[in-house]
Amino acid sequence: MTSHPDIQLEIDGDVAVVRLNRAAKRNALSDSLILGVRATFENLPSSVRAAVLDGAGDHFCAGLDLSELTERDAGAGLHHSRMWHAALEEVQYGPVPVVAALHGAVVGGGLELAASCHIRVADETTFYALPEGSRGIFVGGGGAVRIPRLIGTARMTDMMLTGRVYKADEGERVGFAQYLVPAGQAFAKALELARRVAQNAPLTNYALMHALPRIAEQPADQGFLTEALMAAIAQSAPEAKQRVRDFLEGRAAKVGKS
Ligand code: 1HE
């Protein structure tokens, strides 16, 4: 369990709620806080099946803590970026799917963090930006890999070259968020979705977290084989067989009906 002062962790049944809790600094990610994020996801209790990532206050996350952006030499800069990579990999490829509850600023490293989550729910106050361009730096938390996969390379290039800010509705349209909800409702919707995700068979969630993004990067002939292997493993689980029997014998919900 976490003991970081700027992270609040609550376990609500089989869902973990991880909240950045540094509202006075708009949840800016100091080195200590990014290491805390990593440790929190690494050490989630084994009973947890899904997580919500939230930010305290009016903003999800203002990105890198700029007060720590000191005169690093190239080697130190490399290791700093790799530290972020390791932390955000723990979010993306950690134990459970993560639903981000976005509101207010989702900028710079905050957007990189959001992009490492599996589902993004944004409320109407959300805005997205990559101010790195205007600060004379570059993304370093995996954004160059993950953000083009959400919105395309051309849009990311424009954001960084021109400082363009996407509002919540535009962000949902271009692919930053899968859900757009009224102001103040992102957390409730994210929790509802995480509870739903937690009910899936664990191997299905594993396949979606670990196999799907890799298959999407593979050449088609390799992807088809990886898909077939993953499908065979998932359907061999006793839980999968039981779920299919439940449907065939009328005990499971029909698609589109609860
Ligand atoms: C910060 C940070 C921060 C706020 N590092 N201290 N990120 C940015 O370039 C975004 C910078 N932040 C902003 O543009 C604004 O703060 C917000 C739009 C997010 C919010 O505005 P607002 O008016 O609600 O808050 P504020 O008054 O600007 O900030 C409140 C306090 O938080 C203030 O400190 P105070 O001591 O004067 O109260 C701010 O200095 C502080 N604060 N954001 C440090 N980011 C892996 S590489 C990733 C590279 C990046 O992420 S670069 C992008 C960095």
XYZ file of C-alpha atoms and ligand atoms in Angstrom:
312
model
C 0.000 0.000 0.000
C 1.170 3.548 -0.679
C 2.563 5.818 1.949
C 3.310 8.760 -0.338
C 2.020 12.019 1.182
C 0.714 13.287 -2.188
C -1.164 10.132 -3.150
C -4.445 9.068 -1.655
C -5.259 5.375 -2.076
C -8.684 3.944 -1.254
C -9.719 0.373 -1.815
C -13.429 0.159 -2.606
C -14.255 -3.540 -2.979
C -12.291 -4.773 -5.961
C -11.608 -1.252 -7.276
C -8.643 0.892 -6.194
C -9.030 4.665 -6.281
C -5.641 6.333 -6.729
C -5.785 10.104 -6.364
C -2.987 12.602 -6.964
C -3.359 14.774 -3.900
C -1.307 17.882 -4.521
C -4.040 20.308 -5.523
C -2.149 23.420 -4.354
C 0.391 22.691 -7.130
C -2.266 21.461 -9.570
C -1.001 17.903 -9.007
C 2.314 18.721 -10.694
C 4.446 15.589 -10.810
C 7.646 15.943 -8.818
C 10.215 13.147 -9.113
C 9.044 11.880 -5.758
C 5.398 11.860 -6.868
C 6.099 10.036 -10.137
C 8.012 7.397 -8.150
C 5.026 7.263 -5.800
C 2.691 6.592 -8.735
C 4.918 3.720 -9.802
C 5.073 2.242 -6.297
C 1.313 2.576 -5.835
C 0.458 0.589 -8.970
C 3.234 -1.951 -8.292
C 1.898 -2.616 -4.818
C -1.874 -2.721 -5.323
C -3.422 -5.476 -3.220
C -4.050 -8.673 -5.187
C -7.807 -8.371 -4.492
C -7.981 -5.301 -6.763
C -9.340 -5.944 -10.284
C -9.524 -2.383 -11.706
C -8.410 1.123 -10.744
C -9.490 4.738 -11.092
C -6.841 7.444 -11.385
C -8.081 10.854 -10.265
C -6.607 14.229 -9.358
C -7.648 16.244 -6.289
C -8.978 19.761 -6.874
C -9.967 21.480 -10.103
C -7.235 19.963 -12.297
C -6.255 16.410 -13.136
C -2.548 17.183 -13.524
C -0.350 20.141 -14.579
C 2.461 17.859 -15.747
C 6.097 17.882 -14.775
C 6.910 19.869 -11.639
C 8.722 22.711 -13.376
C 10.379 23.825 -10.144
C 12.529 20.674 -10.389
C 13.559 21.293 -13.990
C 17.128 22.122 -13.153
C 20.220 22.191 -15.335
C 20.441 18.490 -16.055
C 23.163 17.222 -18.326
C 22.213 14.886 -21.161
C 22.820 11.724 -19.146
C 20.702 12.902 -16.219
C 17.939 13.974 -18.624
C 17.960 10.528 -20.203
C 17.611 8.808 -16.834
C 14.877 11.235 -15.755
C 12.827 10.415 -18.828
C 13.418 6.689 -18.340
C 12.190 7.026 -14.748
C 8.923 8.435 -16.100
C 8.752 5.625 -18.656
C 9.099 3.001 -15.933
C 6.375 4.633 -13.841
C 3.889 5.029 -16.685
C 4.599 1.505 -17.921
C 3.516 0.345 -14.486
C 0.199 2.144 -15.084
C -0.272 0.759 -18.612
C 1.139 -2.736 -18.087
C 0.587 -3.030 -14.339
C -1.768 -5.378 -12.556
C -5.173 -3.984 -13.590
C -6.958 -1.769 -16.141
C -6.946 1.907 -15.140
C -9.749 4.405 -15.800
C -8.632 8.057 -15.669
C -11.082 10.675 -14.344
C -10.077 13.828 -16.234
C -11.021 17.376 -15.349
C -9.411 20.796 -15.731
C -5.798 20.758 -16.914
C -4.555 17.551 -18.503
C -1.315 19.005 -19.752
C 2.263 18.015 -20.482
C 3.245 15.067 -18.344
C -0.349 15.001 -17.048
C -1.499 14.175 -20.564
C 1.269 11.576 -20.830
C 0.017 10.027 -17.594
C -3.585 10.050 -18.849
C -2.446 8.433 -22.110
C -0.964 5.509 -20.181
C -4.417 4.676 -18.745
C -6.801 2.311 -20.534
C -9.979 4.378 -20.454
C -10.229 8.161 -20.165
C -13.408 9.833 -18.916
C -13.351 13.619 -19.283
C -15.741 16.152 -17.837
C -16.633 19.404 -19.601
C -13.955 21.401 -17.742
C -11.148 19.292 -19.224
C -8.531 20.790 -21.519
C -5.531 19.168 -23.149
C -2.225 20.793 -24.056
C 1.450 20.049 -24.527
C 3.171 23.219 -23.278
C 6.573 21.532 -23.597
C 6.950 23.266 -26.972
C 6.671 26.721 -25.404
C 8.888 25.749 -22.429
C 11.727 24.836 -24.800
C 11.611 21.127 -23.990
C 10.144 17.934 -25.448
C 7.847 15.260 -24.101
C 9.702 12.716 -21.971
C 7.058 10.578 -20.311
C 6.179 8.358 -23.233
C 3.997 10.975 -24.931
C 5.791 10.691 -28.272
C 4.768 7.037 -28.382
C 1.317 7.068 -26.783
C -0.229 10.385 -27.849
C 0.067 9.874 -31.644
C -1.699 6.543 -31.123
C -4.647 8.419 -29.620
C -4.906 11.481 -31.858
C -2.377 10.995 -34.697
C 1.081 12.440 -35.278
C -0.178 15.493 -37.187
C -2.382 16.709 -34.308
C 0.365 16.195 -31.735
C 2.841 18.066 -33.937
C 0.388 20.973 -34.214
C -0.201 21.014 -30.435
C 3.506 21.247 -29.712
C 4.403 23.665 -32.492
C 1.545 26.112 -31.899
C 0.546 25.595 -28.266
C -2.953 24.585 -29.372
C -5.290 23.713 -26.511
C -8.076 21.167 -27.071
C -11.289 21.713 -25.132
C -13.182 18.785 -23.653
C -15.610 18.232 -26.534
C -12.874 18.551 -29.176
C -10.692 16.204 -27.128
C -13.372 13.548 -27.100
C -13.909 13.963 -30.842
C -10.217 13.550 -31.735
C -9.651 10.580 -29.419
C -8.152 11.820 -26.167
C -11.106 10.553 -24.128
C -13.584 7.759 -24.787
C -16.273 9.403 -22.589
C -17.395 13.012 -22.104
C -19.589 13.820 -19.098
C -20.980 17.005 -17.455
C -18.710 19.044 -15.168
C -17.955 17.317 -11.894
C -19.067 13.846 -13.016
C -15.829 12.327 -14.319
C -14.967 10.522 -11.106
C -18.426 8.975 -10.668
C -18.470 7.755 -14.280
C -14.903 6.432 -14.025
C -15.790 4.523 -10.861
C -18.902 3.066 -12.507
C -16.797 1.895 -15.465
C -14.040 0.495 -13.242
C -16.633 -1.539 -11.309
C -17.848 -2.935 -14.617
C -14.277 -3.711 -15.787
C -13.597 -5.474 -12.477
C -16.353 -7.993 -13.275
C -14.626 -9.272 -16.425
C -12.718 -12.520 -16.429
C -9.138 -11.660 -15.379
C -7.672 -13.272 -18.516
C -9.870 -11.094 -20.731
C -8.587 -7.980 -18.976
C -5.052 -9.334 -19.253
C -5.484 -9.859 -23.001
C -6.822 -6.323 -23.459
C -3.998 -4.748 -21.446
C -1.068 -6.834 -22.620
C -1.913 -8.521 -25.919
C -4.088 -5.988 -27.788
C -1.641 -3.030 -27.814
C 1.174 -5.349 -28.930
C -0.944 -7.019 -31.595
C -1.840 -3.563 -32.892
C 1.879 -2.899 -33.424
C 2.634 -6.229 -35.105
C 2.592 -6.935 -38.832
C -0.784 -8.496 -39.677
C 0.462 -12.076 -40.103
C 2.136 -12.021 -36.663
C -0.829 -10.228 -35.134
C -3.242 -12.896 -36.333
C -1.127 -15.608 -34.714
C -0.771 -13.697 -31.427
C -4.531 -13.103 -31.437
C -5.214 -16.804 -31.967
C -2.868 -17.797 -29.133
C -4.422 -15.272 -26.747
C -7.945 -16.306 -27.744
C -7.144 -19.974 -27.124
C -5.681 -19.238 -23.697
C -8.569 -16.969 -22.657
C -11.287 -19.397 -23.712
C -9.598 -22.329 -21.973
C -10.097 -20.744 -18.543
C -12.812 -22.447 -16.459
C -14.332 -19.015 -15.798
C -14.758 -18.395 -19.543
C -16.480 -21.749 -20.001
C -18.814 -20.978 -17.109
C -19.679 -17.556 -18.558
C -20.574 -19.085 -21.925
C -22.711 -21.764 -20.202
C -24.435 -18.993 -18.219
C -25.418 -17.278 -21.459
C -26.541 -20.447 -23.212
C -28.680 -21.417 -20.206
C -30.277 -17.953 -19.952
C -28.483 -16.759 -16.806
C -26.342 -14.007 -18.354
C -27.282 -10.540 -19.574
C -27.921 -10.062 -23.295
C -25.859 -7.492 -25.187
C -27.303 -4.001 -24.727
C -29.614 -5.124 -21.895
C -28.600 -5.098 -18.253
C 3.192 24.306 -10.870
C 2.901 23.657 -12.087
C 3.930 22.858 -12.654
C 1.163 24.783 -11.502
N 5.106 22.752 -12.008
N 4.375 24.178 -10.264
N 3.376 22.041 -17.267
C 3.012 23.269 -17.612
O 3.695 23.994 -18.299
C 1.698 23.751 -17.025
C 1.951 24.848 -16.012
N 0.752 25.201 -15.240
C -0.235 25.981 -15.746
O -0.270 26.360 -16.901
C -1.319 26.375 -14.775
O -0.813 26.241 -13.457
C -2.618 25.526 -14.880
C -3.347 25.865 -16.187
C -2.337 24.026 -14.807
C -3.557 25.847 -13.678
O -3.742 27.256 -13.601
P -4.277 27.900 -12.218
O -4.473 29.383 -12.472
O -5.419 27.115 -11.706
O -3.091 27.678 -11.148
P -1.714 28.475 -10.933
O -1.967 29.716 -10.110
O -0.987 28.691 -12.219
O -0.863 27.435 -10.103
C -1.075 27.193 -8.722
C 0.264 26.821 -8.121
O 0.728 25.609 -8.723
C 1.348 27.866 -8.431
O 2.265 27.842 -7.355
P 2.179 28.957 -6.154
O 3.282 28.577 -5.226
O 2.391 30.284 -6.859
O 0.786 28.829 -5.578
C 2.039 27.288 -9.653
O 3.371 27.748 -9.796
C 1.993 25.813 -9.337
N 2.091 24.996 -10.541
N 1.645 23.981 -12.457
C 5.295 23.403 -10.842
N 3.745 22.184 -13.793
C 8.117 13.899 -18.489
S 8.344 15.364 -19.235
C 6.881 16.258 -19.049
C 7.135 17.673 -19.404
C 6.022 18.564 -18.949
O 5.086 18.167 -18.311
S 6.192 20.193 -19.414
C 4.658 20.927 -19.002
C 4.654 21.448 -17.606
